Structures are given as C-alpha cells and as structure tokens.
Amino acid sequence: MIHRHWLAELKLEGDYIREDVPPGKIASFLAGFAASGYVGANVTVPHKEAAFRAVVRAEPVAAALKAVNTLWLEEGRLAGTNTDVYGFLAHLDESLPDWTARTKMAVVLGAGGAARAVVYGLIERDVGRIVVINRTRTRAEMLAAEIDARVTPAGFAELPQRLRETDLLVNATSLGMTGQPPLDIDLGPLKPSAAVYDIVYAPLETPLLAAARARGHLAVDGLGMLLHQAVPGFERWFGVRPKVTPTLRSLVAADLGARERAR
Ligand code: ATR
C-alpha cells in the first residue's frame, strides 16, 4: 500500500508485490534474485539475517546489525541495508524535534532484532545512557556487550526505578501487538516529561500508548517508523525520494483500523 501509493503519486511505472518465501527457501530465492526481474526487495522477519548473509555488499548499519531489510542490485549482485534505524529516528525527529537534547537516558524494552535497531539509533544520536530491559536477561546482556559500553542490561524488576530517570521509553518487544499478550507495565513511576515510543503499529493505538497519553506523556506510534523505513528503499529502486505525508499516513492507518475491526 505504501509503495503503490508513492508509485501512483509520482506517476512512475512499476509495482511492489508480496512473495511468500518459507525459511527453507530464502537462500535459494535470494541466490536467484538477479534473474527474477525484480530491481529490489524488502525482507522482513524471519529473513533479515538470511538477507544479510546473501548480500555481497552491506551498508555499515546493516553490517553492524547483521540484518538486512532492503535489497537492490549492483551490477547484477545483491547489495543491502537496514532502514529500520532510519525509520525509527526519522519518526522520532518528526514527532519530537528536540528529542536528542532532551534525552539523557533512554529505556528500551526488548532485546531482539527490533531492539537492536533502536539501540543502534540511540547510540548514533549520542544518547548518554541506555538501559535495555528484557524478560530473558542474558539476551539483554549479550546485546549490551556487543553494542556499546553506554548500554546497561537489566530485568523487568528494575523497571520502576529506571522509569523515574528516563527521558524516553521505547517498547521494542512484540508485546501489545495484535495476537500477543499486552505489555503489562505500570507507567506510574515514569518521569513526567518522558516520551513513550511504541514500535508496535498493529493496533495503531496500543494499550501502552493509550496509558502514556492518559498520563500526559508524548506518545509516538509505530506507524511512522513503518512509513519512514520505506523511504530509502523506494528511492533506491525508483530513483525518487518519496515523502511521508498525512495522506499516506491516513490511508495506512485506515487499513490497519479495518483489519483490526475485521478480527
Ligand atoms: P524481533 O527480532 O522482531 O525484535 P524477537 O527477536 O523475537 O523479535 O524479540 C521479541 C522481543 O519481545 C524479545 O525481547 C522478547 O523477550 P525474550 O528475549 O525474553 O524472548 C520479547 N517478548 C516476547 N514475548 C514476551 C513476553 N510474553 N514477555 C516478555 N517479553 C516478551
């Protein structure tokens, strides 16, 4: 819907379609990509690591995350990047333009691929302290050890105390997503000036964002990240940098709403 909207808006010939590729077939699918007729692709969970292994050239951000979500061809060979970090930051820049100056400390919930991209983005913007809280503490410890000394791993027991100090709380777990359990945390101790960013976009208004708004915090939803992460790929494939507009946002939000109601 996003890419087709831009193709129509910019009057470009082309299409963006879905391919259903099971995990056992992704390596051969990507090995034959140059002959497929496509100019590029996005890949999503669980294929981002396989896509990283399939490229002959990965941009630095993808090499750091060992995950590729955007592919294109360079002289017939696959190249790739990861636009999740860009999408995360671009939406935050748009929602809270002075966030870097305001954010001395951030709490990230989760330690999977999405959390990794979030932490990488926060470090890129020089956030001084980042606490990664995860159910499986060893995963948080591994992420912290691998990324940067500014990252401190923690378990959920420490959350209330960390919320008091944080300027930005990011949910990068799958909790709160349609079909998953809710993210059951108490925002009571959260610093009043803190912003809350949920990268989950289905449903658009997660219980976390609703609770944050009710307490007067700035709530940043996951849809903006989804829309912005699509920009660099479109530009690569079609040669024009598209814009994330309120019209596009309403279109995708309405579709997400319709899907929720149909459930
Ligand atoms: P992704 O790559 O999309 O981030 P992932 O690697 O499966 O996906 O990570 C999902 C995140 O949500 C993890 O941080 C996971 O915590 P664990 O590392 O302990 O598995 C978190 N998560 C998923 N279900 C959870 C639950 N019921 N309670 C707490 N955390 C949960």
PDB file of C-alpha atoms and ligand atoms in Angstrom:
ATOM      1  CA  MET A   1       0.000   0.000   0.000  1.00  0.00           C
ATOM      2  CA  ILE A   2       2.831   2.411   0.895  1.00  0.00           C
ATOM      3  CA  HIS A   3       4.915   1.822  -2.219  1.00  0.00           C
ATOM      4  CA  ARG A   4       1.934   1.638  -4.567  1.00  0.00           C
ATOM      5  CA  HIS A   5       0.726   4.955  -3.153  1.00  0.00           C
ATOM      6  CA  TRP A   6       4.079   6.569  -3.976  1.00  0.00           C
ATOM      7  CA  LEU A   7       4.259   4.967  -7.433  1.00  0.00           C
ATOM      8  CA  ALA A   8       0.826   6.387  -8.273  1.00  0.00           C
ATOM      9  CA  GLU A   9       1.554   9.776  -6.700  1.00  0.00           C
ATOM     10  CA  LEU A  10       4.816  10.139  -8.627  1.00  0.00           C
ATOM     11  CA  LYS A  11       3.313   8.663 -11.809  1.00  0.00           C
ATOM     12  CA  LEU A  12       6.020   6.025 -12.059  1.00  0.00           C
ATOM     13  CA  GLU A  13       5.646   2.714 -13.792  1.00  0.00           C
ATOM     14  CA  GLY A  14       6.346  -0.188 -11.506  1.00  0.00           C
ATOM     15  CA  ASP A  15       4.840  -2.354  -8.842  1.00  0.00           C
ATOM     16  CA  TYR A  16       5.544  -3.678  -5.342  1.00  0.00           C
ATOM     17  CA  ILE A  17       4.198  -7.118  -4.590  1.00  0.00           C
ATOM     18  CA  ARG A  18       4.479  -9.788  -1.921  1.00  0.00           C
ATOM     19  CA  GLU A  19       6.333 -13.070  -2.306  1.00  0.00           C
ATOM     20  CA  ASP A  20       5.656 -15.822   0.173  1.00  0.00           C
ATOM     21  CA  VAL A  21       9.045 -17.430   0.828  1.00  0.00           C
ATOM     22  CA  PRO A  22       9.382 -20.051   3.573  1.00  0.00           C
ATOM     23  CA  PRO A  23      12.559 -20.025   5.717  1.00  0.00           C
ATOM     24  CA  GLY A  24      13.925 -23.130   3.957  1.00  0.00           C
ATOM     25  CA  LYS A  25      13.722 -21.401   0.568  1.00  0.00           C
ATOM     26  CA  ILE A  26      15.060 -17.915   1.303  1.00  0.00           C
ATOM     27  CA  ALA A  27      18.706 -18.679   0.448  1.00  0.00           C
ATOM     28  CA  SER A  28      17.853 -20.086  -2.998  1.00  0.00           C
ATOM     29  CA  PHE A  29      15.303 -17.318  -3.614  1.00  0.00           C
ATOM     30  CA  LEU A  30      17.947 -14.654  -2.964  1.00  0.00           C
ATOM     31  CA  ALA A  31      20.635 -16.581  -4.898  1.00  0.00           C
ATOM     32  CA  GLY A  32      18.363 -16.385  -7.959  1.00  0.00           C
ATOM     33  CA  PHE A  33      17.244 -12.810  -7.322  1.00  0.00           C
ATOM     34  CA  ALA A  34      19.218 -11.153 -10.142  1.00  0.00           C
ATOM     35  CA  ALA A  35      17.414 -13.325 -12.696  1.00  0.00           C
ATOM     36  CA  SER A  36      13.977 -12.749 -11.157  1.00  0.00           C
ATOM     37  CA  GLY A  37      13.212  -9.470 -12.913  1.00  0.00           C
ATOM     38  CA  TYR A  38      12.960  -7.509  -9.667  1.00  0.00           C
ATOM     39  CA  VAL A  39      15.033  -4.365  -9.100  1.00  0.00           C
ATOM     40  CA  GLY A  40      14.965  -4.824  -5.336  1.00  0.00           C
ATOM     41  CA  ALA A  41      13.065  -6.019  -2.320  1.00  0.00           C
ATOM     42  CA  ASN A  42      12.240  -5.628   1.318  1.00  0.00           C
ATOM     43  CA  VAL A  43      12.566  -8.637   3.533  1.00  0.00           C
ATOM     44  CA  THR A  44      11.027  -8.955   6.937  1.00  0.00           C
ATOM     45  CA  VAL A  45      11.048 -11.284   9.945  1.00  0.00           C
ATOM     46  CA  PRO A  46      12.372 -14.011   9.929  1.00  0.00           C
ATOM     47  CA  HIS A  47      14.511 -13.381   6.833  1.00  0.00           C
ATOM     48  CA  LYS A  48      16.610 -10.346   7.760  1.00  0.00           C
ATOM     49  CA  GLU A  49      19.662 -12.349   8.880  1.00  0.00           C
ATOM     50  CA  ALA A  50      19.494 -14.610   5.803  1.00  0.00           C
ATOM     51  CA  ALA A  51      19.302 -11.489   3.610  1.00  0.00           C
ATOM     52  CA  PHE A  52      22.413 -10.133   5.331  1.00  0.00           C
ATOM     53  CA  ARG A  53      24.247 -13.376   4.534  1.00  0.00           C
ATOM     54  CA  ALA A  54      23.087 -13.218   0.902  1.00  0.00           C
ATOM     55  CA  VAL A  55      24.419  -9.758   0.011  1.00  0.00           C
ATOM     56  CA  VAL A  56      27.855  -9.126  -1.473  1.00  0.00           C
ATOM     57  CA  ARG A  57      27.842  -5.614  -0.017  1.00  0.00           C
ATOM     58  CA  ALA A  58      26.092  -4.449   3.145  1.00  0.00           C
ATOM     59  CA  GLU A  59      25.982  -0.806   4.220  1.00  0.00           C
ATOM     60  CA  PRO A  60      27.629  -0.173   7.639  1.00  0.00           C
ATOM     61  CA  VAL A  61      24.342  -0.050   9.565  1.00  0.00           C
ATOM     62  CA  ALA A  62      23.310  -3.463   8.201  1.00  0.00           C
ATOM     63  CA  ALA A  63      26.766  -4.894   8.893  1.00  0.00           C
ATOM     64  CA  ALA A  64      26.528  -3.660  12.493  1.00  0.00           C
ATOM     65  CA  LEU A  65      23.068  -5.187  12.968  1.00  0.00           C
ATOM     66  CA  LYS A  66      23.841  -8.302  10.874  1.00  0.00           C
ATOM     67  CA  ALA A  67      20.361  -7.822   9.441  1.00  0.00           C
ATOM     68  CA  VAL A  68      19.205  -6.533   6.049  1.00  0.00           C
ATOM     69  CA  ASN A  69      15.661  -5.391   5.282  1.00  0.00           C
ATOM     70  CA  THR A  70      16.254  -3.608   1.959  1.00  0.00           C
ATOM     71  CA  LEU A  71      17.884  -5.167  -1.105  1.00  0.00           C
ATOM     72  CA  TRP A  72      18.856  -3.905  -4.545  1.00  0.00           C
ATOM     73  CA  LEU A  73      21.153  -4.977  -7.365  1.00  0.00           C
ATOM     74  CA  GLU A  74      24.573  -3.503  -8.092  1.00  0.00           C
ATOM     75  CA  GLU A  75      25.910  -4.807 -11.415  1.00  0.00           C
ATOM     76  CA  GLY A  76      23.774  -7.875 -11.013  1.00  0.00           C
ATOM     77  CA  ARG A  77      24.849  -8.574  -7.453  1.00  0.00           C
ATOM     78  CA  LEU A  78      22.811  -8.150  -4.294  1.00  0.00           C
ATOM     79  CA  ALA A  79      23.525  -5.221  -2.002  1.00  0.00           C
ATOM     80  CA  GLY A  80      21.616  -4.409   1.132  1.00  0.00           C
ATOM     81  CA  THR A  81      20.999  -2.056   4.001  1.00  0.00           C
ATOM     82  CA  ASN A  82      18.862  -1.820   7.091  1.00  0.00           C
ATOM     83  CA  THR A  83      16.393   1.066   7.107  1.00  0.00           C
ATOM     84  CA  ASP A  84      14.812   0.260  10.489  1.00  0.00           C
ATOM     85  CA  VAL A  85      17.233   2.571  12.293  1.00  0.00           C
ATOM     86  CA  TYR A  86      16.496   5.364   9.823  1.00  0.00           C
ATOM     87  CA  GLY A  87      12.733   4.807  10.204  1.00  0.00           C
ATOM     88  CA  PHE A  88      12.922   4.804  13.991  1.00  0.00           C
ATOM     89  CA  LEU A  89      14.943   8.039  14.089  1.00  0.00           C
ATOM     90  CA  ALA A  90      13.077   9.863  11.312  1.00  0.00           C
ATOM     91  CA  HIS A  91       9.729   9.379  13.042  1.00  0.00           C
ATOM     92  CA  LEU A  92      11.150  10.476  16.386  1.00  0.00           C
ATOM     93  CA  ASP A  93      12.718  13.570  14.763  1.00  0.00           C
ATOM     94  CA  GLU A  94       9.337  14.402  13.264  1.00  0.00           C
ATOM     95  CA  SER A  95       7.368  13.769  16.475  1.00  0.00           C
ATOM     96  CA  LEU A  96       9.745  15.451  18.918  1.00  0.00           C
ATOM     97  CA  PRO A  97      12.279  17.623  17.049  1.00  0.00           C
ATOM     98  CA  ASP A  98      14.369  18.435  20.151  1.00  0.00           C
ATOM     99  CA  TRP A  99      14.435  14.864  21.488  1.00  0.00           C
ATOM    100  CA  THR A 100      18.212  14.463  21.285  1.00  0.00           C
ATOM    101  CA  ALA A 101      18.764  17.488  23.515  1.00  0.00           C
ATOM    102  CA  ARG A 102      16.087  16.254  25.947  1.00  0.00           C
ATOM    103  CA  THR A 103      17.168  12.624  26.101  1.00  0.00           C
ATOM    104  CA  LYS A 104      19.974  11.964  28.549  1.00  0.00           C
ATOM    105  CA  MET A 105      18.726   8.485  29.365  1.00  0.00           C
ATOM    106  CA  ALA A 106      16.547   6.010  27.459  1.00  0.00           C
ATOM    107  CA  VAL A 107      14.943   2.718  28.466  1.00  0.00           C
ATOM    108  CA  VAL A 108      14.456   0.132  25.726  1.00  0.00           C
ATOM    109  CA  LEU A 109      12.184  -2.848  26.391  1.00  0.00           C
ATOM    110  CA  GLY A 110      13.232  -5.950  24.443  1.00  0.00           C
ATOM    111  CA  ALA A 111      16.482  -7.418  23.168  1.00  0.00           C
ATOM    112  CA  GLY A 112      15.546  -8.917  19.781  1.00  0.00           C
ATOM    113  CA  GLY A 113      16.271  -7.607  16.286  1.00  0.00           C
ATOM    114  CA  ALA A 114      13.951  -4.618  16.661  1.00  0.00           C
ATOM    115  CA  ALA A 115      15.526  -3.581  19.982  1.00  0.00           C
ATOM    116  CA  ARG A 116      18.961  -3.859  18.407  1.00  0.00           C
ATOM    117  CA  ALA A 117      17.990  -1.375  15.684  1.00  0.00           C
ATOM    118  CA  VAL A 118      16.515   1.008  18.284  1.00  0.00           C
ATOM    119  CA  VAL A 119      19.634   0.885  20.487  1.00  0.00           C
ATOM    120  CA  TYR A 120      21.881   1.402  17.459  1.00  0.00           C
ATOM    121  CA  GLY A 121      19.849   4.509  16.532  1.00  0.00           C
ATOM    122  CA  LEU A 122      20.025   5.926  20.059  1.00  0.00           C
ATOM    123  CA  ILE A 123      23.794   5.476  20.086  1.00  0.00           C
ATOM    124  CA  GLU A 124      24.109   7.087  16.676  1.00  0.00           C
ATOM    125  CA  ARG A 125      22.420  10.155  18.201  1.00  0.00           C
ATOM    126  CA  ASP A 126      24.702  10.130  21.246  1.00  0.00           C
ATOM    127  CA  VAL A 127      22.151   9.306  23.925  1.00  0.00           C
ATOM    128  CA  GLY A 128      24.349   9.110  27.024  1.00  0.00           C
ATOM    129  CA  ARG A 129      22.755   6.176  28.863  1.00  0.00           C
ATOM    130  CA  ILE A 130      20.620   3.368  27.529  1.00  0.00           C
ATOM    131  CA  VAL A 131      19.097   0.670  29.725  1.00  0.00           C
ATOM    132  CA  VAL A 132      17.909  -2.462  27.902  1.00  0.00           C
ATOM    133  CA  ILE A 133      15.284  -4.376  29.859  1.00  0.00           C
ATOM    134  CA  ASN A 134      14.378  -7.857  28.737  1.00  0.00           C
ATOM    135  CA  ARG A 135      12.494 -10.867  30.077  1.00  0.00           C
ATOM    136  CA  THR A 136      15.481 -13.077  29.233  1.00  0.00           C
ATOM    137  CA  ARG A 137      18.234 -11.111  30.896  1.00  0.00           C
ATOM    138  CA  THR A 138      21.068 -12.931  29.127  1.00  0.00           C
ATOM    139  CA  ARG A 139      19.817 -11.597  25.782  1.00  0.00           C
ATOM    140  CA  ALA A 140      19.953  -8.037  27.169  1.00  0.00           C
ATOM    141  CA  GLU A 141      23.467  -8.736  28.449  1.00  0.00           C
ATOM    142  CA  MET A 142      24.566 -10.042  25.067  1.00  0.00           C
ATOM    143  CA  LEU A 143      23.138  -7.032  23.280  1.00  0.00           C
ATOM    144  CA  ALA A 144      24.850  -4.620  25.683  1.00  0.00           C
ATOM    145  CA  ALA A 145      28.208  -6.403  25.461  1.00  0.00           C
ATOM    146  CA  GLU A 146      28.078  -6.406  21.688  1.00  0.00           C
ATOM    147  CA  ILE A 147      26.953  -2.847  21.088  1.00  0.00           C
ATOM    148  CA  ASP A 148      28.449  -0.252  23.418  1.00  0.00           C
ATOM    149  CA  ALA A 149      29.542   0.467  26.991  1.00  0.00           C
ATOM    150  CA  ARG A 150      26.739   3.050  27.313  1.00  0.00           C
ATOM    151  CA  VAL A 151      24.205   0.211  27.257  1.00  0.00           C
ATOM    152  CA  THR A 152      23.247  -1.353  30.593  1.00  0.00           C
ATOM    153  CA  PRO A 153      21.299  -4.632  30.672  1.00  0.00           C
ATOM    154  CA  ALA A 154      18.521  -5.129  33.217  1.00  0.00           C
ATOM    155  CA  GLY A 155      15.498  -7.230  34.066  1.00  0.00           C
ATOM    156  CA  PHE A 156      11.873  -6.106  34.472  1.00  0.00           C
ATOM    157  CA  ALA A 157      12.283  -5.981  38.284  1.00  0.00           C
ATOM    158  CA  GLU A 158      14.368  -2.828  37.805  1.00  0.00           C
ATOM    159  CA  LEU A 159      11.808  -1.121  35.578  1.00  0.00           C
ATOM    160  CA  PRO A 160      10.081   1.126  38.178  1.00  0.00           C
ATOM    161  CA  GLN A 161      13.388   2.558  39.353  1.00  0.00           C
ATOM    162  CA  ARG A 162      14.620   3.100  35.765  1.00  0.00           C
ATOM    163  CA  LEU A 163      11.360   4.756  34.710  1.00  0.00           C
ATOM    164  CA  ARG A 164      11.952   7.533  37.262  1.00  0.00           C
ATOM    165  CA  GLU A 165      15.144   8.575  35.471  1.00  0.00           C
ATOM    166  CA  THR A 166      14.238   8.034  31.841  1.00  0.00           C
ATOM    167  CA  ASP A 167      13.514  10.693  29.227  1.00  0.00           C
ATOM    168  CA  LEU A 168      12.433   8.199  26.574  1.00  0.00           C
ATOM    169  CA  LEU A 169      10.768   4.812  26.965  1.00  0.00           C
ATOM    170  CA  VAL A 170      10.718   2.576  23.876  1.00  0.00           C
ATOM    171  CA  ASN A 171       8.788  -0.673  23.576  1.00  0.00           C
ATOM    172  CA  ALA A 172      10.717  -2.895  21.156  1.00  0.00           C
ATOM    173  CA  THR A 173       9.161  -6.172  22.321  1.00  0.00           C
ATOM    174  CA  SER A 174       6.328  -7.832  20.456  1.00  0.00           C
ATOM    175  CA  LEU A 175       4.033  -7.347  23.453  1.00  0.00           C
ATOM    176  CA  GLY A 176       0.899  -5.327  22.750  1.00  0.00           C
ATOM    177  CA  MET A 177       0.833  -6.435  19.122  1.00  0.00           C
ATOM    178  CA  THR A 178      -2.426  -7.950  17.849  1.00  0.00           C
ATOM    179  CA  GLY A 179      -2.453 -11.619  18.881  1.00  0.00           C
ATOM    180  CA  GLN A 180       0.280 -11.167  21.521  1.00  0.00           C
ATOM    181  CA  PRO A 181      -0.140 -10.628  25.270  1.00  0.00           C
ATOM    182  CA  PRO A 182      -0.360  -6.976  26.388  1.00  0.00           C
ATOM    183  CA  LEU A 183       2.698  -5.167  27.688  1.00  0.00           C
ATOM    184  CA  ASP A 184       1.651  -5.054  31.299  1.00  0.00           C
ATOM    185  CA  ILE A 185       3.726  -2.315  32.911  1.00  0.00           C
ATOM    186  CA  ASP A 186       2.851   0.477  35.303  1.00  0.00           C
ATOM    187  CA  LEU A 187       3.755   3.925  33.974  1.00  0.00           C
ATOM    188  CA  GLY A 188       3.154   5.436  37.433  1.00  0.00           C
ATOM    189  CA  PRO A 189       6.855   5.990  38.220  1.00  0.00           C
ATOM    190  CA  LEU A 190       7.703   7.364  34.746  1.00  0.00           C
ATOM    191  CA  LYS A 191       9.347  10.801  34.746  1.00  0.00           C
ATOM    192  CA  PRO A 192       6.563  13.274  33.825  1.00  0.00           C
ATOM    193  CA  SER A 193       8.497  14.828  30.928  1.00  0.00           C
ATOM    194  CA  ALA A 194       9.314  11.454  29.318  1.00  0.00           C
ATOM    195  CA  ALA A 195       8.165  10.497  25.820  1.00  0.00           C
ATOM    196  CA  VAL A 196       6.858   6.978  25.105  1.00  0.00           C
ATOM    197  CA  TYR A 197       7.542   5.312  21.758  1.00  0.00           C
ATOM    198  CA  ASP A 198       5.890   2.007  20.864  1.00  0.00           C
ATOM    199  CA  ILE A 199       7.241   0.465  17.693  1.00  0.00           C
ATOM    200  CA  VAL A 200       4.226  -1.864  17.513  1.00  0.00           C
ATOM    201  CA  TYR A 201       1.832  -0.491  14.838  1.00  0.00           C
ATOM    202  CA  ALA A 202      -0.960  -3.100  14.855  1.00  0.00           C
ATOM    203  CA  PRO A 203      -3.023  -1.983  16.658  1.00  0.00           C
ATOM    204  CA  LEU A 204      -2.034   1.618  15.988  1.00  0.00           C
ATOM    205  CA  GLU A 205      -3.076   2.753  19.462  1.00  0.00           C
ATOM    206  CA  THR A 206      -1.522   0.143  21.755  1.00  0.00           C
ATOM    207  CA  PRO A 207      -2.533  -0.033  25.436  1.00  0.00           C
ATOM    208  CA  LEU A 208       0.938   1.365  26.243  1.00  0.00           C
ATOM    209  CA  LEU A 209       0.387   4.466  24.087  1.00  0.00           C
ATOM    210  CA  ALA A 210      -3.125   4.953  25.434  1.00  0.00           C
ATOM    211  CA  ALA A 211      -1.795   4.778  29.015  1.00  0.00           C
ATOM    212  CA  ALA A 212       1.034   7.190  28.152  1.00  0.00           C
ATOM    213  CA  ARG A 213      -1.352   9.715  26.578  1.00  0.00           C
ATOM    214  CA  ALA A 214      -3.734   9.450  29.535  1.00  0.00           C
ATOM    215  CA  ARG A 215      -0.864  10.437  31.836  1.00  0.00           C
ATOM    216  CA  GLY A 216       0.103  13.385  29.616  1.00  0.00           C
ATOM    217  CA  HIS A 217       3.228  11.904  28.019  1.00  0.00           C
ATOM    218  CA  LEU A 218       4.041  12.435  24.363  1.00  0.00           C
ATOM    219  CA  ALA A 219       3.097   9.163  22.637  1.00  0.00           C
ATOM    220  CA  VAL A 220       4.969   8.160  19.472  1.00  0.00           C
ATOM    221  CA  ASP A 221       3.411   5.306  17.491  1.00  0.00           C
ATOM    222  CA  GLY A 222       4.993   2.601  15.348  1.00  0.00           C
ATOM    223  CA  LEU A 223       3.249   3.515  12.117  1.00  0.00           C
ATOM    224  CA  GLY A 224       5.540   6.483  11.493  1.00  0.00           C
ATOM    225  CA  MET A 225       8.567   4.182  11.760  1.00  0.00           C
ATOM    226  CA  LEU A 226       6.996   1.779   9.255  1.00  0.00           C
ATOM    227  CA  LEU A 227       6.300   4.598   6.787  1.00  0.00           C
ATOM    228  CA  HIS A 228       9.734   6.216   7.120  1.00  0.00           C
ATOM    229  CA  GLN A 229      11.681   2.944   6.837  1.00  0.00           C
ATOM    230  CA  ALA A 230      10.144   2.520   3.388  1.00  0.00           C
ATOM    231  CA  VAL A 231      11.584   5.818   2.046  1.00  0.00           C
ATOM    232  CA  PRO A 232      15.237   4.814   1.368  1.00  0.00           C
ATOM    233  CA  GLY A 233      14.218   1.599  -0.418  1.00  0.00           C
ATOM    234  CA  PHE A 234      11.792   3.375  -2.728  1.00  0.00           C
ATOM    235  CA  GLU A 235      14.449   5.959  -3.565  1.00  0.00           C
ATOM    236  CA  ARG A 236      16.991   3.227  -4.408  1.00  0.00           C
ATOM    237  CA  TRP A 237      14.631   1.278  -6.642  1.00  0.00           C
ATOM    238  CA  PHE A 238      12.733   4.054  -8.390  1.00  0.00           C
ATOM    239  CA  GLY A 239      15.183   6.967  -8.278  1.00  0.00           C
ATOM    240  CA  VAL A 240      12.933   9.490  -6.500  1.00  0.00           C
ATOM    241  CA  ARG A 241      12.811  10.200  -2.769  1.00  0.00           C
ATOM    242  CA  PRO A 242       9.158   9.929  -1.721  1.00  0.00           C
ATOM    243  CA  LYS A 243       7.507  11.855   1.107  1.00  0.00           C
ATOM    244  CA  VAL A 244       5.688  10.564   4.155  1.00  0.00           C
ATOM    245  CA  THR A 245       2.564  12.737   4.049  1.00  0.00           C
ATOM    246  CA  PRO A 246      -0.548  12.935   6.251  1.00  0.00           C
ATOM    247  CA  THR A 247      -2.483  11.485   3.284  1.00  0.00           C
ATOM    248  CA  LEU A 248      -0.296   8.365   3.192  1.00  0.00           C
ATOM    249  CA  ARG A 249      -0.486   8.025   6.950  1.00  0.00           C
ATOM    250  CA  SER A 250      -4.302   8.230   6.935  1.00  0.00           C
ATOM    251  CA  LEU A 251      -4.504   5.660   4.154  1.00  0.00           C
ATOM    252  CA  VAL A 252      -2.393   3.087   6.007  1.00  0.00           C
ATOM    253  CA  ALA A 253      -3.975   3.908   9.385  1.00  0.00           C
ATOM    254  CA  ALA A 254      -7.447   3.329   7.899  1.00  0.00           C
ATOM    255  CA  ASP A 255      -6.300  -0.032   6.527  1.00  0.00           C
ATOM    256  CA  LEU A 256      -4.865  -1.049   9.912  1.00  0.00           C
ATOM    257  CA  GLY A 257      -8.135   0.024  11.567  1.00  0.00           C
ATOM    258  CA  ALA A 258     -10.198  -2.012   9.086  1.00  0.00           C
ATOM    259  CA  ARG A 259      -8.025  -5.082   9.732  1.00  0.00           C
ATOM    260  CA  GLU A 260      -8.473  -4.677  13.486  1.00  0.00           C
ATOM    261  CA  ARG A 261     -12.254  -4.400  13.136  1.00  0.00           C
ATOM    262  CA  ALA A 262     -12.359  -7.481  10.875  1.00  0.00           C
ATOM    263  CA  ARG A 263     -10.671  -9.607  13.535  1.00  0.00           C
TER     264      ARG A 263
HETATM  265  P1  ATR B   1      12.316  -9.070  16.812  1.00  0.00           P
HETATM  266  O1  ATR B   1      13.522  -9.541  16.080  1.00  0.00           O
HETATM  267  O2  ATR B   1      11.156  -8.739  15.927  1.00  0.00           O
HETATM  268  O3  ATR B   1      12.615  -7.983  17.789  1.00  0.00           O
HETATM  269  P2  ATR B   1      12.435 -11.280  18.716  1.00  0.00           P
HETATM  270  O4  ATR B   1      13.877 -11.458  18.495  1.00  0.00           O
HETATM  271  O5  ATR B   1      11.546 -12.498  18.759  1.00  0.00           O
HETATM  272  O6  ATR B   1      11.764 -10.365  17.609  1.00  0.00           O
HETATM  273  O7  ATR B   1      12.234 -10.420  20.044  1.00  0.00           O
HETATM  274  C1  ATR B   1      10.999 -10.263  20.667  1.00  0.00           C
HETATM  275  C2  ATR B   1      11.198  -9.492  21.954  1.00  0.00           C
HETATM  276  O8  ATR B   1       9.956  -9.459  22.668  1.00  0.00           O
HETATM  277  C3  ATR B   1      12.216 -10.129  22.898  1.00  0.00           C
HETATM  278  O9  ATR B   1      12.853  -9.119  23.625  1.00  0.00           O
HETATM  279  C4  ATR B   1      11.308 -10.981  23.794  1.00  0.00           C
HETATM  280  O10 ATR B   1      11.864 -11.272  25.068  1.00  0.00           O
HETATM  281  P3  ATR B   1      12.775 -12.587  25.277  1.00  0.00           P
HETATM  282  O11 ATR B   1      14.146 -12.245  24.735  1.00  0.00           O
HETATM  283  O12 ATR B   1      12.789 -12.814  26.742  1.00  0.00           O
HETATM  284  O13 ATR B   1      12.114 -13.689  24.496  1.00  0.00           O
HETATM  285  C5  ATR B   1      10.127 -10.068  23.949  1.00  0.00           C
HETATM  286  N1  ATR B   1       8.936 -10.838  24.326  1.00  0.00           N
HETATM  287  C6  ATR B   1       8.169 -11.602  23.523  1.00  0.00           C
HETATM  288  N2  ATR B   1       7.170 -12.160  24.217  1.00  0.00           N
HETATM  289  C7  ATR B   1       7.309 -11.758  25.523  1.00  0.00           C
HETATM  290  C8  ATR B   1       6.594 -11.981  26.734  1.00  0.00           C
HETATM  291  N3  ATR B   1       5.491 -12.749  26.772  1.00  0.00           N
HETATM  292  N4  ATR B   1       7.034 -11.360  27.873  1.00  0.00           N
HETATM  293  C9  ATR B   1       8.135 -10.565  27.849  1.00  0.00           C
HETATM  294  N5  ATR B   1       8.858 -10.313  26.723  1.00  0.00           N
HETATM  295  C10 ATR B   1       8.456 -10.893  25.589  1.00  0.00           C
END
